Amino acid sequence: MEFLQTNLIYLIPVLGIIGILVMISKSIWVAKQDAGDAKMTELAGYIADGAMAFLKAEWKVLSIFVVFAAALLAYSGTIHEVNGKEIHSSWIISIAFIIGAVFSALAGYIGMRAATKANVRTTQAARTSLKQALKVSFTGGTVMGLGVAGLAVLGLGGLFIAFLSIFADLGENTVKTAIEVLTGFSLGAESIALFARVGGGIYTKAADVGADLVGKVEAGIPEDDVRNPATIADNVGDNVGDVAGMGADLFGSYVATILATMVLGQEIVVADNFGGMSPILLPMVICGLGILFSIVGTWFVTIKDEKSNVQTALNLGNWSSIAITGIASYFIVMWMLPDTMSLRGYEFSSINVFYAILVGLVVGTIMSVVTEYYTAMGKAPVNSIVQQSSTGHATNIIAGLSVGMKSTVIPILTLAGGIMASYYFAGLYGVAIAAAGMMATTAMQLAIDAFGPIADNAGGIAEMAQLPPEVRERTDNLDAVGNTTAATGKGFAIASAALTSLALFAAFVGIAGIDAIDIYKAPVLAGLFVGGMIPFIFSALCIQAVGKAAMDMVNEVRRQFREIPGIMDYTAKPEYEKCVAISTEASIREMMLPGAIALITPLIVGFVFGPEVLGGLLAGVTVSGVLMGIFQSNAGGAWDNAKKSFEKGVLINGEMYYKKSEPHKASVTGDTVGDPFKDTSGPSMNILIKLMSIVSLVIAPYIAVSGSSDMAAMHKKHHGIEMVQGMECSPEKMAAMHKDGKECTPEMMAAMHKNGEECTPEKMAAAKKAGMSCCKKPGMAARFK
């Protein structure tokens, strides 16, 4: 046990390596499965080539951004003092940023490669049984889940060990500097995630809308028909948006959550068996072990026969991994943490930290269940959209908007309850560790999420290859469930983003030297309003980009139908590559402005108006972004499954309606409107709020304010003495010092704060000798370093 305590920090990257090794073994298994006949492999090759072409074009542009941003970070790392305040950073933060960006891009690439191999093999497996098709598609999703989680834990754990070694000569500032530099890793991950998600979302929806409007509505053929020129671009989009984009997205979320908990954990002074670092190591240990628990959860995802419920199998795997994580967390927390701790004057126990983790797991579960209810086929919300499709396109749109708006109520109340409960148990550290608990099973969540687009691609290949109807029925079964799992994955991501952003916000406040965000101040209130507006303009730009690209796609598809008459009778082949090029160029071009808003706004507000106004901006962005994310993702998911309901037939006013009926055409319109909601702007909200928080955290030391004037006023009011600048105490520290309610005399204060200099252990000792009993608590001296 002593060996484990001494070397626990080295176990963290090992857990990440285990996840990567299992990922490799599953990837090899997928590659060994039958890829079908020559036509199927040809179609799959088009999709894989298109996906790689997009990633290469995106990486070329993003590499320029990464080099430029890394240079700025390297320069900022050379600044060690601003306004007399010491900054604990280093130029090495630029290296951490580059590694984070590369790992984020690699996470998306791993998922995309796995998906483009698994899609055609899922189609072939569906020729034999639904059970085998589920096994192949879910294993393909597992590759991405384990790859993302493994890279995140390996990157964070490995870099933290490296930075502790590099900055070992800084003494008491070693850990602080290591974590400050580690924020660069998270910034790199989130930056790439934003562009990957927005760019991938624009790509996939431009192709999807073009395929729907011209292929389905005008030409009267399925969107996945081989005659549809946009069908390859549409299937490519599923991979670059829902797989590569989602992989980079949750990689960033995973890293930001752990980092936020580490930043707050460093403020907790404890006497433990881990060199005082147990609150810092705990989130990494839980998430690292969560990889193992997710692997166990994948064992439960299986069905018996064609009549088995695929959603139930996925839920069983998800809930089992969550349950194992919850049980294991108790033993981990009780072993690692001391009995009592305190953060910014809020005292809590180790068992309370465990309760906070349970709160995070419960919040994640409720979010998934509620999202499933609002987006699943056969449930009341989707059925309401189906019923209102009978009276036309407009009522379908009205119904979908209504469902999306109503779907925000329970998730927001759940988040609010989760924030309050986790704070009650363990203060701000409780909120952060709750988010870490929720993200612990990210590998499982991503496996379930990536399964959806793989199944969707499998169905597209089955349609294009003109395979027997029973094959498409099996892939449609998986695809319908996949739409729901994609929606629940987005709900999970936005919930984790909300908790993570709050933890990052708390870390920002501490580093920036502010003790409150006072909305009675006009500039702060203005910042709050501007922050609330940003998700709207961000969404508008994303949706507008989809609209522009979709118009180009529609015109190209119409041109091909008009100028290549042999397409409809299968005597001529569509020019798929031209549609792929349109989506690629549009997505790369249009992702720039939304990304710039997320990156530049915090810089301008922070450096021009100060940290408190920036805090107001972050509060507005977080609240508005969470609401927008839930609304758009759920509305789009509900519209999509309302459309898919017609494929099996729906009963409206005593009459059955199927595909190509008038209500079905109305549902196609709703699905088209919902496409950019659920796959472009909606899921981008969680990256937006996290990225702005991360940028704010990185610049916090450079815009920090001294608390001298406020503290001087407090000392004069409560102690009758003048205090000169230089004393760096926060109200929380003062509250902890005076917790027993005893008054301090001017003499006691003078002994401790002589000449207004910073508190030292010697001065604390002098204060104790003077009879200041409230300063005798263990670790009090360390709080005033």
Short mmCIF file of C-alpha atoms in Angstrom, two decimals, residues 219-581:
data_model
loop_
_atom_site.label_atom_id
_atom_site.label_comp_id
_atom_site.label_asym_id
_atom_site.label_seq_id
_atom_site.Cartn_x
_atom_site.Cartn_y
_atom_site.Cartn_z
CA ALA A 219 -36.26 13.95 -57.38
CA GLY A 220 -38.31 11.62 -55.17
CA ILE A 221 -35.41 9.28 -54.41
CA PRO A 222 -33.94 8.35 -51.01
CA GLU A 223 -31.16 10.58 -49.69
CA ASP A 224 -28.87 7.51 -49.63
CA ASP A 225 -29.73 6.46 -53.16
CA VAL A 226 -26.59 5.89 -55.24
CA ARG A 227 -28.06 8.26 -57.86
CA ASN A 228 -28.05 11.17 -55.40
CA PRO A 229 -24.85 13.19 -56.08
CA ALA A 230 -24.76 14.47 -52.47
CA THR A 231 -25.04 11.06 -50.84
CA ILE A 232 -21.29 10.44 -50.50
CA ALA A 233 -20.75 13.92 -49.04
CA ASP A 234 -23.67 13.26 -46.65
CA ASN A 235 -22.11 10.03 -45.41
CA VAL A 236 -18.68 11.67 -45.17
CA GLY A 237 -20.33 14.35 -43.05
CA ASP A 238 -21.55 11.80 -40.53
CA ASN A 239 -17.92 10.87 -39.91
CA VAL A 240 -16.29 14.32 -39.83
CA GLY A 241 -19.09 15.89 -37.80
CA ASP A 242 -20.65 13.30 -35.51
CA VAL A 243 -17.50 11.19 -35.09
CA ALA A 244 -14.33 13.27 -35.52
CA GLY A 245 -16.03 16.43 -34.24
CA MET A 246 -17.64 14.68 -31.28
CA GLY A 247 -14.38 12.92 -30.44
CA ALA A 248 -12.46 16.20 -30.28
CA ASP A 249 -15.38 17.78 -28.41
CA LEU A 250 -15.51 15.27 -25.56
CA PHE A 251 -11.72 15.06 -25.47
CA GLY A 252 -11.73 18.77 -24.68
CA SER A 253 -14.54 18.38 -22.13
CA TYR A 254 -12.75 15.51 -20.43
CA VAL A 255 -9.49 17.44 -20.13
CA ALA A 256 -11.14 20.70 -19.02
CA THR A 257 -13.15 18.94 -16.31
CA ILE A 258 -10.11 17.26 -14.79
CA LEU A 259 -8.04 20.42 -15.05
CA ALA A 260 -10.69 22.59 -13.35
CA THR A 261 -10.78 20.16 -10.41
CA MET A 262 -6.98 20.17 -10.20
CA VAL A 263 -6.85 23.99 -10.16
CA LEU A 264 -9.29 24.11 -7.24
CA GLY A 265 -7.64 21.11 -5.57
CA GLN A 266 -4.31 22.92 -5.34
CA GLU A 267 -5.93 25.50 -3.03
CA ILE A 268 -6.77 22.81 -0.49
CA VAL A 269 -4.00 22.40 2.08
CA VAL A 270 -4.07 18.84 3.42
CA ALA A 271 -1.84 16.46 5.34
CA ASP A 272 -2.10 13.14 3.49
CA ASN A 273 -0.02 10.24 2.25
CA PHE A 274 0.40 11.75 -1.23
CA GLY A 275 2.58 14.75 -0.48
CA GLY A 276 -0.46 16.97 0.04
CA MET A 277 -1.62 16.38 -3.55
CA SER A 278 -4.57 14.03 -3.02
CA PRO A 279 -7.23 16.65 -4.03
CA ILE A 280 -5.22 17.31 -7.22
CA LEU A 281 -4.67 13.65 -8.13
CA LEU A 282 -8.20 12.45 -7.26
CA PRO A 283 -9.97 13.57 -10.51
CA MET A 284 -7.25 12.00 -12.67
CA VAL A 285 -7.41 8.73 -10.71
CA ILE A 286 -11.22 8.52 -10.93
CA CYS A 287 -11.25 9.28 -14.67
CA GLY A 288 -8.37 6.89 -15.29
CA LEU A 289 -10.14 4.04 -13.50
CA GLY A 290 -13.33 5.10 -15.31
CA ILE A 291 -11.66 3.84 -18.50
CA LEU A 292 -11.46 0.35 -16.97
CA PHE A 293 -15.07 0.56 -15.75
CA SER A 294 -16.19 1.63 -19.23
CA ILE A 295 -14.44 -1.40 -20.71
CA VAL A 296 -16.41 -3.58 -18.30
CA GLY A 297 -19.61 -1.78 -19.32
CA THR A 298 -19.04 -2.65 -22.99
CA TRP A 299 -19.33 -6.34 -22.10
CA PHE A 300 -23.04 -5.85 -21.33
CA VAL A 301 -23.92 -4.40 -24.75
CA THR A 302 -25.30 -7.42 -26.57
CA ILE A 303 -28.66 -8.74 -27.74
CA LYS A 304 -30.10 -12.22 -28.24
CA ASP A 305 -32.08 -12.02 -31.48
CA GLU A 306 -33.83 -9.83 -34.03
CA LYS A 307 -36.61 -8.87 -31.61
CA SER A 308 -34.28 -7.68 -28.86
CA ASN A 309 -34.28 -3.99 -27.91
CA VAL A 310 -31.00 -2.35 -28.96
CA GLN A 311 -31.62 0.73 -26.79
CA THR A 312 -32.01 -1.47 -23.71
CA ALA A 313 -28.68 -3.19 -24.41
CA LEU A 314 -26.91 0.16 -24.73
CA ASN A 315 -28.56 1.49 -21.57
CA LEU A 316 -27.50 -1.62 -19.65
CA GLY A 317 -23.87 -1.08 -20.63
CA ASN A 318 -24.07 2.63 -19.78
CA TRP A 319 -25.74 2.19 -16.39
CA SER A 320 -23.45 -0.66 -15.38
CA SER A 321 -20.34 1.44 -16.01
CA ILE A 322 -21.89 4.34 -14.05
CA ALA A 323 -22.79 2.03 -11.15
CA ILE A 324 -19.31 0.50 -10.98
CA THR A 325 -17.76 3.98 -11.06
CA GLY A 326 -20.00 5.12 -8.20
CA ILE A 327 -19.13 2.12 -6.02
CA ALA A 328 -15.41 2.32 -6.72
CA SER A 329 -15.34 6.07 -6.06
CA TYR A 330 -16.23 5.49 -2.41
CA PHE A 331 -13.14 3.38 -1.79
CA ILE A 332 -10.89 5.67 -3.84
CA VAL A 333 -12.04 8.83 -2.03
CA MET A 334 -11.88 7.31 1.46
CA TRP A 335 -8.38 5.96 0.75
CA MET A 336 -6.93 9.11 -0.80
CA LEU A 337 -8.46 12.10 1.02
CA PRO A 338 -8.04 13.10 4.68
CA ASP A 339 -11.09 13.24 6.95
CA THR A 340 -11.55 17.03 6.76
CA MET A 341 -10.60 19.69 4.24
CA SER A 342 -11.34 23.33 3.54
CA LEU A 343 -11.52 25.38 0.35
CA ARG A 344 -11.94 29.16 0.57
CA GLY A 345 -13.38 28.88 4.05
CA TYR A 346 -15.82 26.06 3.24
CA GLU A 347 -15.10 22.96 5.31
CA PHE A 348 -16.06 19.47 4.12
CA SER A 349 -15.18 15.84 4.72
CA SER A 350 -13.97 13.04 2.48
CA ILE A 351 -17.36 11.31 2.57
CA ASN A 352 -18.93 14.56 1.35
CA VAL A 353 -16.59 14.48 -1.66
CA PHE A 354 -17.91 11.02 -2.45
CA TYR A 355 -21.48 12.31 -2.19
CA ALA A 356 -20.60 15.07 -4.65
CA ILE A 357 -19.30 12.47 -7.11
CA LEU A 358 -22.58 10.58 -6.78
CA VAL A 359 -24.43 13.81 -7.53
CA GLY A 360 -22.46 14.14 -10.77
CA LEU A 361 -23.26 10.57 -11.80
CA VAL A 362 -26.96 11.07 -11.00
CA VAL A 363 -27.09 14.35 -12.94
CA GLY A 364 -25.47 12.70 -15.99
CA THR A 365 -27.92 9.79 -15.82
CA ILE A 366 -30.98 12.04 -15.50
CA MET A 367 -29.80 14.19 -18.41
CA SER A 368 -29.46 11.08 -20.59
CA VAL A 369 -32.87 9.72 -19.59
CA VAL A 370 -34.66 13.05 -20.14
CA THR A 371 -32.95 13.60 -23.50
CA GLU A 372 -33.92 10.10 -24.57
CA TYR A 373 -37.55 10.81 -23.63
CA TYR A 374 -37.70 14.00 -25.70
CA THR A 375 -35.98 12.58 -28.79
CA ALA A 376 -36.83 8.85 -28.95
CA MET A 377 -39.29 7.35 -31.43
CA GLY A 378 -42.57 6.28 -29.87
CA LYS A 379 -42.38 8.79 -27.02
CA ALA A 380 -44.97 11.55 -26.56
CA PRO A 381 -42.79 14.51 -27.69
CA VAL A 382 -41.82 12.91 -31.02
CA ASN A 383 -45.36 11.61 -31.52
CA SER A 384 -46.70 15.15 -31.07
CA ILE A 385 -44.52 16.30 -33.98
CA VAL A 386 -45.69 13.34 -36.07
CA GLN A 387 -49.35 14.17 -35.42
CA GLN A 388 -48.90 17.86 -36.27
CA SER A 389 -47.16 16.93 -39.53
CA SER A 390 -50.59 15.98 -40.86
CA THR A 391 -51.58 19.64 -41.16
CA GLY A 392 -48.50 20.76 -43.03
CA HIS A 393 -44.92 21.95 -42.88
CA ALA A 394 -45.59 24.97 -40.65
CA THR A 395 -47.25 23.02 -37.86
CA ASN A 396 -44.43 20.49 -37.93
CA ILE A 397 -41.94 23.33 -37.38
CA ILE A 398 -44.07 24.79 -34.58
CA ALA A 399 -44.30 21.41 -32.85
CA GLY A 400 -40.53 20.82 -33.07
CA LEU A 401 -39.69 24.24 -31.67
CA SER A 402 -42.13 23.66 -28.81
CA VAL A 403 -40.60 20.27 -27.96
CA GLY A 404 -37.09 21.73 -27.98
CA MET A 405 -38.04 24.58 -25.67
CA LYS A 406 -39.94 22.37 -23.24
CA SER A 407 -37.01 19.96 -23.13
CA THR A 408 -34.88 22.56 -21.32
CA VAL A 409 -36.97 22.56 -18.14
CA ILE A 410 -36.05 19.26 -16.45
CA PRO A 411 -32.36 19.36 -17.51
CA ILE A 412 -31.92 22.90 -16.18
CA LEU A 413 -33.67 22.05 -12.90
CA THR A 414 -31.47 18.94 -12.69
CA LEU A 415 -28.33 20.98 -13.29
CA ALA A 416 -29.41 23.59 -10.76
CA GLY A 417 -30.14 20.89 -8.19
CA GLY A 418 -26.83 19.18 -8.98
CA ILE A 419 -24.87 22.42 -8.55
CA MET A 420 -26.54 23.19 -5.24
CA ALA A 421 -26.19 19.64 -3.89
CA SER A 422 -22.56 19.21 -4.91
CA TYR A 423 -21.70 22.63 -3.46
CA TYR A 424 -23.52 21.77 -0.24
CA PHE A 425 -21.46 18.61 0.13
CA ALA A 426 -17.99 19.90 -0.74
CA GLY A 427 -18.10 23.53 -1.80
CA LEU A 428 -16.62 24.52 -5.13
CA TYR A 429 -14.42 21.43 -5.10
CA GLY A 430 -17.62 19.40 -4.88
CA VAL A 431 -19.00 21.02 -8.04
CA ALA A 432 -15.76 20.29 -9.91
CA ILE A 433 -15.44 16.70 -8.67
CA ALA A 434 -19.12 16.11 -9.56
CA ALA A 435 -18.29 17.04 -13.15
CA ALA A 436 -15.25 14.74 -13.03
CA GLY A 437 -17.45 11.91 -11.74
CA MET A 438 -19.88 12.49 -14.59
CA MET A 439 -17.05 12.47 -17.14
CA ALA A 440 -15.42 9.34 -15.68
CA THR A 441 -17.41 7.09 -18.03
CA THR A 442 -16.67 9.22 -21.11
CA ALA A 443 -15.24 6.18 -22.92
CA MET A 444 -18.62 4.44 -22.60
CA GLN A 445 -20.61 7.56 -23.46
CA LEU A 446 -18.57 8.12 -26.61
CA ALA A 447 -18.83 4.48 -27.65
CA ILE A 448 -22.61 4.78 -27.51
CA ASP A 449 -22.53 8.12 -29.31
CA ALA A 450 -20.20 7.03 -32.14
CA PHE A 451 -22.27 3.90 -32.68
CA GLY A 452 -25.01 6.12 -34.16
CA PRO A 453 -23.20 7.61 -37.18
CA ILE A 454 -21.60 4.22 -37.90
CA ALA A 455 -25.08 2.67 -38.10
CA ASP A 456 -26.27 5.63 -40.22
CA ASN A 457 -23.40 5.09 -42.67
CA ALA A 458 -24.13 1.36 -42.72
CA GLY A 459 -27.69 2.09 -43.77
CA GLY A 460 -26.47 4.48 -46.46
CA ILE A 461 -24.11 1.87 -47.89
CA ALA A 462 -26.90 -0.73 -47.85
CA GLU A 463 -29.13 1.66 -49.82
CA MET A 464 -26.43 2.65 -52.30
CA ALA A 465 -25.36 -0.97 -52.84
CA GLN A 466 -29.03 -1.94 -53.34
CA LEU A 467 -28.89 -4.75 -50.80
CA PRO A 468 -31.99 -6.77 -49.82
CA PRO A 469 -34.70 -4.93 -47.77
CA GLU A 470 -34.01 -6.92 -44.57
CA VAL A 471 -30.46 -5.51 -44.47
CA ARG A 472 -31.76 -1.93 -44.54
CA GLU A 473 -34.37 -2.83 -41.92
CA ARG A 474 -31.63 -3.96 -39.53
CA THR A 475 -29.47 -0.90 -40.17
CA ASP A 476 -32.52 1.36 -39.79
CA ASN A 477 -33.22 -0.28 -36.45
CA LEU A 478 -29.70 0.60 -35.33
CA ASP A 479 -29.88 4.05 -36.93
CA ALA A 480 -33.11 5.01 -35.14
CA VAL A 481 -31.52 4.09 -31.81
CA GLY A 482 -28.38 5.90 -32.94
CA ASN A 483 -30.33 9.15 -33.39
CA THR A 484 -31.44 8.90 -29.78
CA THR A 485 -27.99 7.98 -28.46
CA ALA A 486 -26.50 10.91 -30.40
CA ALA A 487 -29.01 13.23 -28.74
CA THR A 488 -28.34 11.77 -25.28
CA GLY A 489 -24.60 12.11 -25.91
CA LYS A 490 -25.09 15.79 -26.66
CA GLY A 491 -27.21 16.17 -23.51
CA PHE A 492 -24.45 14.52 -21.50
CA ALA A 493 -21.85 16.81 -23.09
CA ILE A 494 -23.78 20.01 -22.34
CA ALA A 495 -24.41 18.91 -18.73
CA SER A 496 -20.74 18.22 -18.17
CA ALA A 497 -19.89 21.54 -19.84
CA ALA A 498 -22.17 23.42 -17.44
CA LEU A 499 -20.56 21.90 -14.34
CA THR A 500 -17.07 22.20 -15.80
CA SER A 501 -17.60 25.85 -16.72
CA LEU A 502 -18.72 26.62 -13.19
CA ALA A 503 -15.59 24.96 -11.82
CA LEU A 504 -13.41 26.83 -14.34
CA PHE A 505 -15.25 30.02 -13.40
CA ALA A 506 -14.45 29.43 -9.72
CA ALA A 507 -10.79 28.79 -10.59
CA PHE A 508 -10.74 31.98 -12.68
CA VAL A 509 -12.15 34.05 -9.82
CA GLY A 510 -9.47 32.75 -7.46
CA ILE A 511 -6.55 33.39 -9.82
CA ALA A 512 -7.91 36.78 -10.97
CA GLY A 513 -8.01 38.01 -7.37
CA ILE A 514 -11.69 38.98 -7.30
CA ASP A 515 -14.00 37.88 -4.52
CA ALA A 516 -17.40 38.50 -6.13
CA ILE A 517 -19.16 39.38 -9.39
CA ASP A 518 -21.32 42.38 -8.49
CA ILE A 519 -24.09 42.79 -11.08
CA TYR A 520 -25.09 46.10 -9.47
CA LYS A 521 -22.04 47.53 -11.22
CA ALA A 522 -23.08 48.76 -14.66
CA PRO A 523 -20.03 47.37 -16.54
CA VAL A 524 -20.55 43.92 -14.98
CA LEU A 525 -24.25 43.95 -15.87
CA ALA A 526 -23.33 45.01 -19.40
CA GLY A 527 -20.88 42.09 -19.57
CA LEU A 528 -23.64 39.75 -18.43
CA PHE A 529 -25.93 40.89 -21.25
CA VAL A 530 -23.18 40.67 -23.87
CA GLY A 531 -22.33 37.17 -22.64
CA GLY A 532 -25.95 36.12 -22.96
CA MET A 533 -25.99 37.36 -26.54
CA ILE A 534 -22.87 35.51 -27.72
CA PRO A 535 -24.47 32.01 -28.03
CA PHE A 536 -27.16 33.57 -30.24
CA ILE A 537 -24.76 35.22 -32.69
CA PHE A 538 -22.55 32.13 -32.59
CA SER A 539 -25.55 29.90 -33.45
CA ALA A 540 -26.70 32.33 -36.12
CA LEU A 541 -23.32 32.24 -37.84
CA CYS A 542 -23.23 28.44 -37.74
CA ILE A 543 -26.76 28.08 -39.11
CA GLN A 544 -26.12 30.76 -41.73
CA ALA A 545 -23.00 28.90 -42.81
CA VAL A 546 -25.02 25.70 -43.25
CA GLY A 547 -27.61 27.63 -45.26
CA LYS A 548 -24.99 29.13 -47.59
CA ALA A 549 -23.20 25.85 -48.13
CA ALA A 550 -26.50 24.02 -48.59
CA MET A 551 -27.53 26.46 -51.35
CA ASP A 552 -24.29 25.70 -53.19
CA MET A 553 -24.92 21.98 -52.67
CA VAL A 554 -28.52 22.18 -53.90
CA ASN A 555 -27.46 24.05 -57.04
CA GLU A 556 -24.73 21.50 -57.73
CA VAL A 557 -27.06 18.52 -57.30
CA ARG A 558 -29.68 20.17 -59.53
CA ARG A 559 -26.98 20.83 -62.14
CA GLN A 560 -25.91 17.21 -62.16
CA PHE A 561 -29.48 15.94 -62.51
CA ARG A 562 -30.00 18.43 -65.34
CA GLU A 563 -26.73 17.97 -67.23
CA ILE A 564 -26.13 14.25 -66.63
CA PRO A 565 -29.46 12.69 -67.66
CA GLY A 566 -28.20 9.11 -67.32
CA ILE A 567 -28.06 9.42 -63.52
CA MET A 568 -31.69 8.52 -62.93
CA ASP A 569 -31.59 5.32 -65.02
CA TYR A 570 -28.23 4.21 -63.57
CA THR A 571 -26.43 4.59 -66.92
CA ALA A 572 -24.28 7.50 -65.69
CA LYS A 573 -22.38 7.99 -62.46
CA PRO A 574 -22.87 11.21 -60.40
CA GLU A 575 -19.87 13.44 -59.77
CA TYR A 576 -19.66 12.75 -56.03
CA GLU A 577 -16.28 14.47 -55.63
CA LYS A 578 -17.70 17.89 -56.59
CA CYS A 579 -20.24 17.72 -53.75
CA VAL A 580 -17.50 16.62 -51.35
CA ALA A 581 -15.39 19.61 -52.44
#
